[in-house]
Coordinates of C-alpha atoms and ligand atoms in Angstrom, one line a residue:
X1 CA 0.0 0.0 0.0
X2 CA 1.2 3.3 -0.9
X3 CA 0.6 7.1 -0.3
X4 CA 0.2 8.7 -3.2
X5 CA 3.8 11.2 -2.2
X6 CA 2.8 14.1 -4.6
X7 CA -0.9 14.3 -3.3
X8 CA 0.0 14.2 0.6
X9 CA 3.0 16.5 -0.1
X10 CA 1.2 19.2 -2.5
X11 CA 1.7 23.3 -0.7
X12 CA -1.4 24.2 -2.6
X13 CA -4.9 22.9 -2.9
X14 CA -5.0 18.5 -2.1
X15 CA -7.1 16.3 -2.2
X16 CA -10.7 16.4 -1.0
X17 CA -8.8 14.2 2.7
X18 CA -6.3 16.7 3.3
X19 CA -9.3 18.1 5.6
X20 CA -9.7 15.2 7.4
X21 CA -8.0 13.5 11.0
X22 CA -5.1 12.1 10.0
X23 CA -4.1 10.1 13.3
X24 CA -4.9 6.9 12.5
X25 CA -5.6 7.4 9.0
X26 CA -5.1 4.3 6.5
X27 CA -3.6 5.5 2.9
X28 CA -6.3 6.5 0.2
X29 CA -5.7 5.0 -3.1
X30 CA -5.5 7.1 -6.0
X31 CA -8.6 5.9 -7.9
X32 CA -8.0 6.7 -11.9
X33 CA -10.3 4.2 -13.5
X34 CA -13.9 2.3 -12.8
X35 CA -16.3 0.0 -14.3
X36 CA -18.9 -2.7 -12.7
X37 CA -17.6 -3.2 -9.4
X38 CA -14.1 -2.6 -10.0
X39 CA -11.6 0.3 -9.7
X40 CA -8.3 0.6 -10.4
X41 CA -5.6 2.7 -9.2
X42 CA -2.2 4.5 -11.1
X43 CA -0.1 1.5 -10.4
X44 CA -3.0 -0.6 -12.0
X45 CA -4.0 -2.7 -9.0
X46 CA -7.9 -3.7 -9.3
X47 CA -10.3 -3.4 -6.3
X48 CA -13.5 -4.5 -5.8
X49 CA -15.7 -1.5 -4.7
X50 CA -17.2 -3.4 -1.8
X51 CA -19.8 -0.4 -0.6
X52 CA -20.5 1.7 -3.7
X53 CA -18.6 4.4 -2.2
X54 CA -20.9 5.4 0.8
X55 CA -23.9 2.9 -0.9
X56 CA -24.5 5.0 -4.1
X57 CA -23.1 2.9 -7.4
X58 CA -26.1 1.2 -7.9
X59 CA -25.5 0.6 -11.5
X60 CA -21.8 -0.1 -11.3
X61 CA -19.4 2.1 -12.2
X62 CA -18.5 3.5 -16.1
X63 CA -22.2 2.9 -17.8
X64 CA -21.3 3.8 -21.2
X65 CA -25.3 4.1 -21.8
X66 CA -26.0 6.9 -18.7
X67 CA -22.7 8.7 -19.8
X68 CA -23.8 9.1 -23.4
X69 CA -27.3 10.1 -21.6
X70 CA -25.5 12.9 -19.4
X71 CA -23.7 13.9 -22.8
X72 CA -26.6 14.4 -24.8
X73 CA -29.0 16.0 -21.9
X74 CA -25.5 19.1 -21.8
X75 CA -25.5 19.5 -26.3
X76 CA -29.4 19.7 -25.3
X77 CA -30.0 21.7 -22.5
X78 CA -27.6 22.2 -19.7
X79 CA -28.8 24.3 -17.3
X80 CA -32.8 25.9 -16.7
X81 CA -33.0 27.4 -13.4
X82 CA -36.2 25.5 -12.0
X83 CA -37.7 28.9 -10.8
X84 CA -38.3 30.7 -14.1
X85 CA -38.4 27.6 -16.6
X86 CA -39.9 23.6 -17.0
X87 CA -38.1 21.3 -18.4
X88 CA -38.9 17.4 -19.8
X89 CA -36.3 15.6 -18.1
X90 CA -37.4 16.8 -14.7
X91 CA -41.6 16.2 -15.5
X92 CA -40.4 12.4 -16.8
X93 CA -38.2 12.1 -13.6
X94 CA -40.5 12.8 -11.4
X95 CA -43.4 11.1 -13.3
X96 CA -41.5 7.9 -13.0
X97 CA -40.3 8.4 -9.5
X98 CA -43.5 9.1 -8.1
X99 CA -44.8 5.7 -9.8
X100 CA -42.2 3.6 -8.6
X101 CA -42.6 4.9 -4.8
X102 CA -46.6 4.5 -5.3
X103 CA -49.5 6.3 -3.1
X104 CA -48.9 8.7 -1.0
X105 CA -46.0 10.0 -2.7
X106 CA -47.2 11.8 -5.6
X107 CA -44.8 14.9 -5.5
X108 CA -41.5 14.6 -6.0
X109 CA -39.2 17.7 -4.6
X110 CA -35.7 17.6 -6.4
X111 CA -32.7 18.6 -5.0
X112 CA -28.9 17.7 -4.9
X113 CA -27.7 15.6 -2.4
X114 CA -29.3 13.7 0.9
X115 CA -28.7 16.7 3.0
X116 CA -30.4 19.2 1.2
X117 CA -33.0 16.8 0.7
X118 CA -33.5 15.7 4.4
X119 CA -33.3 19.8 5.0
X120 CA -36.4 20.4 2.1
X121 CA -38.6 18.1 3.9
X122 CA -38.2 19.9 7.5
X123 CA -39.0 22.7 6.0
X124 CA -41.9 21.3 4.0
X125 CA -43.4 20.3 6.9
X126 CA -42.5 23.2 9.5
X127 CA -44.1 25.3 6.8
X128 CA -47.5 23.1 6.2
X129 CA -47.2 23.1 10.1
X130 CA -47.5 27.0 10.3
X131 CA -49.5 27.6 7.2
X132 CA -51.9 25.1 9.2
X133 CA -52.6 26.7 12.5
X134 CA -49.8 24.4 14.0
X135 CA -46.9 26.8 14.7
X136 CA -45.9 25.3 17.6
X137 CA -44.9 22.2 16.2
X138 CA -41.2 22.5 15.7
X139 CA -39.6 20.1 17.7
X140 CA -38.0 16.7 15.8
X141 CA -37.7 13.5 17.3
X142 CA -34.4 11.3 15.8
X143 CA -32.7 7.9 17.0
X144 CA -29.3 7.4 18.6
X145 CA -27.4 6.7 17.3
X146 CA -28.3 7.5 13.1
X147 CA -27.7 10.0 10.5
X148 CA -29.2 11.9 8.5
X149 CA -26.5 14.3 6.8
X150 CA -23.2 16.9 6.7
X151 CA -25.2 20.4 6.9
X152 CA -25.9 22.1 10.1
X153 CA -29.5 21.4 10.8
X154 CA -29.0 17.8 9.4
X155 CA -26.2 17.2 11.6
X156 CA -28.4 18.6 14.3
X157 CA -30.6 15.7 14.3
X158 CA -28.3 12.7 13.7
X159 CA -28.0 10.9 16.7
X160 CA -24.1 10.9 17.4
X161 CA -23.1 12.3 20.8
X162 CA -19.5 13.3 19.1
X163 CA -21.0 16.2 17.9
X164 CA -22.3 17.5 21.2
X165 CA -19.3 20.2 21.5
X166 CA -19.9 21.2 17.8
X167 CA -23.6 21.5 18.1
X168 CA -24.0 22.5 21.8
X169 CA -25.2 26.5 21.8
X170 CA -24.8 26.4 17.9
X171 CA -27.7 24.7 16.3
X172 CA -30.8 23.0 17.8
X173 CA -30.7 19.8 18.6
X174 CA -33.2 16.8 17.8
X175 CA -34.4 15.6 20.8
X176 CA -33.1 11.5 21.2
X177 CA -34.4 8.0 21.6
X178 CA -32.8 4.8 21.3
X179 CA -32.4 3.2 18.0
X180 CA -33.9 -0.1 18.4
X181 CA -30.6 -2.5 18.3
X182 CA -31.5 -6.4 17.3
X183 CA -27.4 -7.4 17.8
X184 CA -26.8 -5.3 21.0
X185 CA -30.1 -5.7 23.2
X186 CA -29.5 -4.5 26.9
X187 CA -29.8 -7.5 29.3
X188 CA -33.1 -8.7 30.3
X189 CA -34.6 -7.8 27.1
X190 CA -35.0 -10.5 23.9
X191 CA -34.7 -8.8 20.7
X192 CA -38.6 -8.2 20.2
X193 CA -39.4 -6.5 23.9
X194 CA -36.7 -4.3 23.1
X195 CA -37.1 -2.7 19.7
X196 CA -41.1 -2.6 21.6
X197 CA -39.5 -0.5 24.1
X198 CA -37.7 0.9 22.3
X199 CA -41.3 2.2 20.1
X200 CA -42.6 2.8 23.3
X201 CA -39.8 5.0 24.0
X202 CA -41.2 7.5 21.0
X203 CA -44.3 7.7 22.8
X204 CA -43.0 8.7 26.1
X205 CA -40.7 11.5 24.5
X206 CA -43.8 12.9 22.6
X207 CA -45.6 13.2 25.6
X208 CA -43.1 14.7 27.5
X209 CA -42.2 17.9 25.0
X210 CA -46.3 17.7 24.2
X211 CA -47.6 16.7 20.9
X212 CA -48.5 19.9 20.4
X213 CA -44.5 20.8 19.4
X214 CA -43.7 17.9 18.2
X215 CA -43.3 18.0 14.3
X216 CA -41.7 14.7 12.9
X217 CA -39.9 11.7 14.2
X218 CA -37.2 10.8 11.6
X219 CA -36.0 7.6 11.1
X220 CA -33.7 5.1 8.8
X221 CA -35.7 1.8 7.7
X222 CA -32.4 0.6 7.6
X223 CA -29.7 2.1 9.1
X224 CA -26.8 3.4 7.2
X225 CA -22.6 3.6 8.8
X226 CA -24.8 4.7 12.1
X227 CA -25.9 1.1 12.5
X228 CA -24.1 -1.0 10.3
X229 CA -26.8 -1.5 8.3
X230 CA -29.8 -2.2 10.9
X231 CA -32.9 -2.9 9.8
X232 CA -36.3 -1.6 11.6
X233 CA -38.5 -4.5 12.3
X234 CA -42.0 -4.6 10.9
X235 CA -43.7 -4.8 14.4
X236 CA -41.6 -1.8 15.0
X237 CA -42.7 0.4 11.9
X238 CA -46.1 -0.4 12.1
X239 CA -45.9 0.8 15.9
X240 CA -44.3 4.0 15.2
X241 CA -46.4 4.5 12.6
X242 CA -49.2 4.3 14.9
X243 CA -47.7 6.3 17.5
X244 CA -47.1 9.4 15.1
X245 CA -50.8 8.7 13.7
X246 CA -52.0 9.2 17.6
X247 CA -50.1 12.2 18.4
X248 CA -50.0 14.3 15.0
X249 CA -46.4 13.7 14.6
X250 CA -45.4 13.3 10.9
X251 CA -43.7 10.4 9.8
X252 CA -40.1 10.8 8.0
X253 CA -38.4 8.0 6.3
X254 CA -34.7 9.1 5.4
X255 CA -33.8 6.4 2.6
X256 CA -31.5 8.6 1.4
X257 CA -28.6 5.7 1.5
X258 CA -31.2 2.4 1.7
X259 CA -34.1 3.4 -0.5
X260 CA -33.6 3.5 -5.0
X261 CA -34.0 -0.4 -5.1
X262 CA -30.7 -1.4 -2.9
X263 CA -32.9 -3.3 -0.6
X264 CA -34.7 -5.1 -3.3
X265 CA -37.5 -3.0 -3.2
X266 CA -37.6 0.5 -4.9
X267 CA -38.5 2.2 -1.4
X268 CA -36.9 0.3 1.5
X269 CA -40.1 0.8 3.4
X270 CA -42.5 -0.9 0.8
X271 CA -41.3 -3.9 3.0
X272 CA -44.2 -2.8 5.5
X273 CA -47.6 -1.6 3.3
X274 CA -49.0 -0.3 7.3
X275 CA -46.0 1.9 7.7
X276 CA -46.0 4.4 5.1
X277 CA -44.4 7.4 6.0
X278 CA -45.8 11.0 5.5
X279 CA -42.6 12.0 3.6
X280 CA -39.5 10.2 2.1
X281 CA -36.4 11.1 1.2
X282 CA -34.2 9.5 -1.4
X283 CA -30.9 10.3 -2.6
X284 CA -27.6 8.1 -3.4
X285 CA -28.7 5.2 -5.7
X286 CA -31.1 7.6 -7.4
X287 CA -28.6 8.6 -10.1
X288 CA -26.2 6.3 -8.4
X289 CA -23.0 8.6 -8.6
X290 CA -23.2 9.8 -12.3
X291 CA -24.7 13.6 -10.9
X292 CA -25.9 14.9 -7.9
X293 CA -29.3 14.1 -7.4
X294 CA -32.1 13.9 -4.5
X295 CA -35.8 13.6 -3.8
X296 CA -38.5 14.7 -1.2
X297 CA -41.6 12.8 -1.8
X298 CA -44.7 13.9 -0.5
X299 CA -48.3 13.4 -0.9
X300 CA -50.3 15.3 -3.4
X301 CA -52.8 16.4 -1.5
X302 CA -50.0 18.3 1.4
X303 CA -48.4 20.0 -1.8
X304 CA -51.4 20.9 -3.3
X305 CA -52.8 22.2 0.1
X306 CA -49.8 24.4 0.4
X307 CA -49.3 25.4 -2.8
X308 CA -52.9 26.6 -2.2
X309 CA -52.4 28.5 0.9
X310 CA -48.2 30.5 1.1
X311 CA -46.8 27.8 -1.5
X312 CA -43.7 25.8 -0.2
X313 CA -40.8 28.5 0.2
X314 CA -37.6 26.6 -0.9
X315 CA -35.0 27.5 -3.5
X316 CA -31.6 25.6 -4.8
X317 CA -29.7 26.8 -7.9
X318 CA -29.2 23.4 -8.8
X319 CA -33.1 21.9 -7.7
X320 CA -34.1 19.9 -10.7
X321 CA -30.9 20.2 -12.4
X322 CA -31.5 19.4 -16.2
X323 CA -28.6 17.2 -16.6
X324 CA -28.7 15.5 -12.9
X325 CA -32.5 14.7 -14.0
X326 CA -31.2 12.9 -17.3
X327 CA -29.0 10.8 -15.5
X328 CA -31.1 10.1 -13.1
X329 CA -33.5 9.1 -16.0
X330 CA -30.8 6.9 -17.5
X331 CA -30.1 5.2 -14.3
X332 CA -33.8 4.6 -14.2
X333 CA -33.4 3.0 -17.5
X334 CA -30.6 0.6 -16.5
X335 CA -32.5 -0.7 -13.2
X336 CA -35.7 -1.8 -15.9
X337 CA -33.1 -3.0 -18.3
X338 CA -31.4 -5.4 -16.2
X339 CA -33.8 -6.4 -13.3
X340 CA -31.6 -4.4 -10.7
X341 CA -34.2 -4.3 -8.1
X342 CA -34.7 -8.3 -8.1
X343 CA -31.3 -8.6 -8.4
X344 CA -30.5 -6.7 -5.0
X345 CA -32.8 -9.1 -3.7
X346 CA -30.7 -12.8 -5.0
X347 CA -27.8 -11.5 -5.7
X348 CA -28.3 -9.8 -1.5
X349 CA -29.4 -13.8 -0.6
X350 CA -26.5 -15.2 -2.5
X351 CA -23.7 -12.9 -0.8
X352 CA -25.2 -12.9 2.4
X353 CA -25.0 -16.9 2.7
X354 CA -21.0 -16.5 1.4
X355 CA -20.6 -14.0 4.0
X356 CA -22.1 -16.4 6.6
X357 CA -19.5 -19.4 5.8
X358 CA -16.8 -16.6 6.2
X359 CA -18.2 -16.2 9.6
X360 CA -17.9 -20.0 10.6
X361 CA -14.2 -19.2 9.8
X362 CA -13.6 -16.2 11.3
X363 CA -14.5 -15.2 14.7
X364 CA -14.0 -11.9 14.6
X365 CA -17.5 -11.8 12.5
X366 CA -20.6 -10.9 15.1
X367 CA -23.0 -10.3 12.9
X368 CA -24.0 -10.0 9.8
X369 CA -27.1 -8.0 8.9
X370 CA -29.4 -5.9 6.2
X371 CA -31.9 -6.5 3.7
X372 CA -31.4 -6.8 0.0
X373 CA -27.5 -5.8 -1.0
X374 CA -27.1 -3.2 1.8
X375 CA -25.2 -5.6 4.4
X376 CA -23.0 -4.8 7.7
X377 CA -21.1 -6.5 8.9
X378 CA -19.9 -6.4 12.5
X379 CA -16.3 -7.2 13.9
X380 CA -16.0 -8.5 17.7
X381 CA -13.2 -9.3 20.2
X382 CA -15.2 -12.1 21.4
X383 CA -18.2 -13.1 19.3
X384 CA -19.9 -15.0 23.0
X385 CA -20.1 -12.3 24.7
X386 CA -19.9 -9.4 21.7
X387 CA -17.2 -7.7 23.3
X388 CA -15.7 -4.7 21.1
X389 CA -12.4 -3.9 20.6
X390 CA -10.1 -1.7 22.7
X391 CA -10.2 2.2 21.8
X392 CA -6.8 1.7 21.2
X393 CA -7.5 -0.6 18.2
X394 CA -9.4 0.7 15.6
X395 CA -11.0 -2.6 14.5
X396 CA -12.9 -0.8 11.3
X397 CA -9.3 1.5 10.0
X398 CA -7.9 -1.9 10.4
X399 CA -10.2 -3.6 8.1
X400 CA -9.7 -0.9 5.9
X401 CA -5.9 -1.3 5.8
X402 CA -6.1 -5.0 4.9
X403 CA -8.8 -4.9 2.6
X404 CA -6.7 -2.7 0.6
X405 CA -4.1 -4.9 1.0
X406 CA -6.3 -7.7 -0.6
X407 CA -7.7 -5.6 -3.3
X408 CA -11.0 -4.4 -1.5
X409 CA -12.2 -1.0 -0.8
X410 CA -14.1 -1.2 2.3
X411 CA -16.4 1.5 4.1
X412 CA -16.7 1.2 7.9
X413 CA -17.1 2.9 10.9
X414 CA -17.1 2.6 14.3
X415 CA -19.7 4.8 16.8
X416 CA -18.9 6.3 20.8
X417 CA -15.6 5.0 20.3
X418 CA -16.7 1.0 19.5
X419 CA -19.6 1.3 22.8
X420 CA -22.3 0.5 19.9
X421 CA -20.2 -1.6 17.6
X422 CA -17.3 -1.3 14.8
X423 CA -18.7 -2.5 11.4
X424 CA -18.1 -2.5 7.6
X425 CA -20.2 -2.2 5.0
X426 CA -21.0 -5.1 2.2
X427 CA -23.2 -3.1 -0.3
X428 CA -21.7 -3.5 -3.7
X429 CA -23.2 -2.4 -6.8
X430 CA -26.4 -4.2 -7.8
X431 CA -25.2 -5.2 -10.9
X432 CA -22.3 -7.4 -9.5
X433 CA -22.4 -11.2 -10.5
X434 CA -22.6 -14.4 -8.4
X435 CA -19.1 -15.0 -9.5
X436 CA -18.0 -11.4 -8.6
X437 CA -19.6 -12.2 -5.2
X438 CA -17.6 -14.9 -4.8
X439 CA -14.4 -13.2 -5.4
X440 CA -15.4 -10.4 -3.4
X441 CA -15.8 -13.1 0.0
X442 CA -12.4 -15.2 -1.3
X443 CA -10.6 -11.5 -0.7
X444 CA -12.5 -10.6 2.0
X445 CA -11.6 -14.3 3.8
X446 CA -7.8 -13.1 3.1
X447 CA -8.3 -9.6 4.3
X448 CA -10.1 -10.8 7.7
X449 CA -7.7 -13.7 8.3
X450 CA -4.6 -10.8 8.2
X451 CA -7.0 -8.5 10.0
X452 CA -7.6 -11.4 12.7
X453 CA -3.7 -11.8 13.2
X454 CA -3.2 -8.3 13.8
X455 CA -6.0 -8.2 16.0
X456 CA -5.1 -11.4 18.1
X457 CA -4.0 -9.0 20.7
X458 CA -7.5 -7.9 21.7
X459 CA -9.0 -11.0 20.9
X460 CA -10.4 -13.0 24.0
X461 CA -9.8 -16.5 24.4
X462 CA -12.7 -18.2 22.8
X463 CA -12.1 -15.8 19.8
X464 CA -8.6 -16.6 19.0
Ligands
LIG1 C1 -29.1 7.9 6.0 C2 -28.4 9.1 5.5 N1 -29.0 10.3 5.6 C3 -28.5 11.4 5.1 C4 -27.3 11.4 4.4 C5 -26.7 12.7 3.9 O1 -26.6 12.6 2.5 P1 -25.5 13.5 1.7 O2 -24.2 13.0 2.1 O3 -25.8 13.2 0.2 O4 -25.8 14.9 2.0 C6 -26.6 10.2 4.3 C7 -25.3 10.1 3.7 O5 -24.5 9.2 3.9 C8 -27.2 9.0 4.8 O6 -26.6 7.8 4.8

């Protein structure tokens, strides 16, 4: 593994990871070239893109067809600021959007990235909210831990309590319940009466601030690098459905990083037809890293009522960006063309069973979790007792490190300093092949068995 010397040494400008913590930090390749799964770097050494980046390469990388699509839509019409002019790519977009995610989410809001997405629908419904007679709804309810984006008010409701010093007197904070853990349960609870106290949990904390200020609960079906991929149970989602139905308190689904088909379903939530949400938002897999592209989806008739009464007050430069909207179109085009959405589904079934034979090998694997092809997977001192590692030993830079190592570009994180888990994250593009999968788990096996030995250390007895 090497450091790219003229990138880390440059006195001017540097890569976008000059900005970040470098203690600790595992070498970045230098990424020149990508199709399907793989990348390669300057040296020419192929990895497999085991995530999609952070879960967005849906299609696989270097889709001659979306690029000549993204080509076309700039000879045709680059830019047409979405305040002063229509345009066809963004009606068919949202046309075909809206049809996919089915009733109850007839308008489709378009933005840039998941952020500015997740930061559209607050304001969508603090503004129904006032427009409404409920002004005093302006309090959000979020899990923690979970996230649900980089800008200020985003970061304001993911639940991480890193950011306390950041956020404390700065921004206004979500107010916090625990994310219903199926790996980690507290003692004396089994895996069901905790996620139900968990639900339970939302109503107590709405009846605490009042339902009168409470404006949305926000919540990942499945969890993104907040949870290692942690999926809400049904009995869960119907009861905070429920709950918010009771109280007033909109609904929020962020599948920004599991919705666009990853899960095998276009919507990660269509898994539970009782628990639709008030409001969705989409993002990464949408135009799966070919442009920057998001999605708000409401309901007709709350648009329409609005639009009716002040008219939703929002404004990007970039909302419903002509070319972003062709891609998106394109990617569209490719899931249809090749059965992506089934295919996260087997293909998901297929890796996941591989991944579970590498775990009868390798005892550092606690679990292994997700729906579809978004899959975590969690790394353990001692798999008995699910011990994490020391802070000392970054278990997930360390996977890192070796995946690279072994040809593998692995995203993973670890949460409070490992006291919720240190996991990685198996959510290739949907377009890779059983036979891709299989390669992907023979480099994996050799990534985890040097991970293992630099980890015997920390590992306890039974483990090692
Ligand atoms: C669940 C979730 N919400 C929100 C975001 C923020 O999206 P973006 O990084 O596009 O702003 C992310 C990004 O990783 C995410 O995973």
């Amino acid at each position: 593994m090497h450091a790219p010397k003229e990138v880390t040494a440059v006195a001017f400008g540097g890569p976008q990871d000059i900005f970040h913590a470098r203690s600790n930090s595992v070498p970045l390749p230098l990424i020149v070239r990508a199709e399907g799964i793989w990348m390669w770097d300057d040296r020419g050494r192929d990895y497999i893109d085991v995530s999609s980046g952070p879960v967005v390469s849906n299609i696989g990388h270097g889709n001659p067809r979306v690029a000549d699509a993204m080509a076309e839509q700039a000879r045709t019409l680059d830019f047409a600021y979405s305040r002063v002019a229509r345009h066809r790519p963004n009606m068919e977009l949202t046309a075909r959007i809206a049809a996919l995610a089915g009733p109850g989410y007839e308008r489709v809001c378009l933005a840039s990235g998941g952020s500015e997405a997740m930061e559209i629908a607050l304001k969508f419904l603090r503004q129904y909210a006032v427009a409404t007679g409920n002004a005093t709804k302006r309090r959000l309810i979020t899990l923690s831990p979970s996230y649900h984006g980089g800008t200020i008010a985003t970061l304001a409701i993911t639940g991480d309590e890193a950011l306390d010093p950041f956020l404390d007197g700065f921004a206004v904070k979500s107010d916090r319940i625990p994310a219903p853990f199926q790996y980690r349960v507290p003692a004396g609870y089994t895996a069901k009466d905790y996620r139900m106290a968990c639900a339970d949990a939302l109503e107590d904390k709405i009846r605490e601030i009042g339902p009168e200020h409470v404006l949305a609960f926000v919540v990942e079906p499945i969890g993104g690098l907040a949870t290692g991929a942690q999926p809400l149970a049904e009995d869960y989602a119907n009861c905070i459905r429920k709950i918010c139905t009771r109280y007033g308190v909109y609904l929020v689904y962020d599948e920004i990083l599991c919705g666009a088909g990853r899960t095998g379903r276009f919507l990660a939530s269509h898994a539970w037809p009782r628990a639709r949400a008030d409001v969705v938002v989409l993002a990464k897999g949408l135009a799966a890293g070919y442009a920057p592209l998001a999605a708000m989806l409401a309901p007709a008739a709350m648009v329409d009522h609005l639009a009716g009464l002040t008219g939703f007050n929002y404004s990007h430069t970039y909302n419903a960006n002509p070319i972003s909207c062709a891609t998106a179109l394109a990617v569209l085009d490719e899931y249809e063309r090749s059965n992506l959405i089934r295919a996260a589904a087997d293909r998901g079934a297929f890796l996941r069973e591989q991944l579970e034979t590498l775990a009868d090998k390798h005892p550092t694997i606690g679990d292994i979790r997700g729906a579809g092809l978004l899959l975590g997977v969690e790394l353990v001192a001692d798999r008995a007792t699910k011990t994490t590692f020391p802070a000392n030993f970054p278990p997930t830079e360390r996977i890192r490190l070796s995946g690279l190592k072994h040809g593998l570009i692995i995203y993973s994180r670890r949460t409070a300093n490992g006291r919720n888990g240190d996991w990685f994250m198996v959510s290739p593009p949907l377009t890779i092949t059983e036979a891709e999968c299989e390669e992907l788990v023979r480099r994996l096996d050799a990534a985890l068995s040097d991970f293992e030995a630099d980890a015997a250390p920390y590992l306890c007895e039974q483990a090692v």
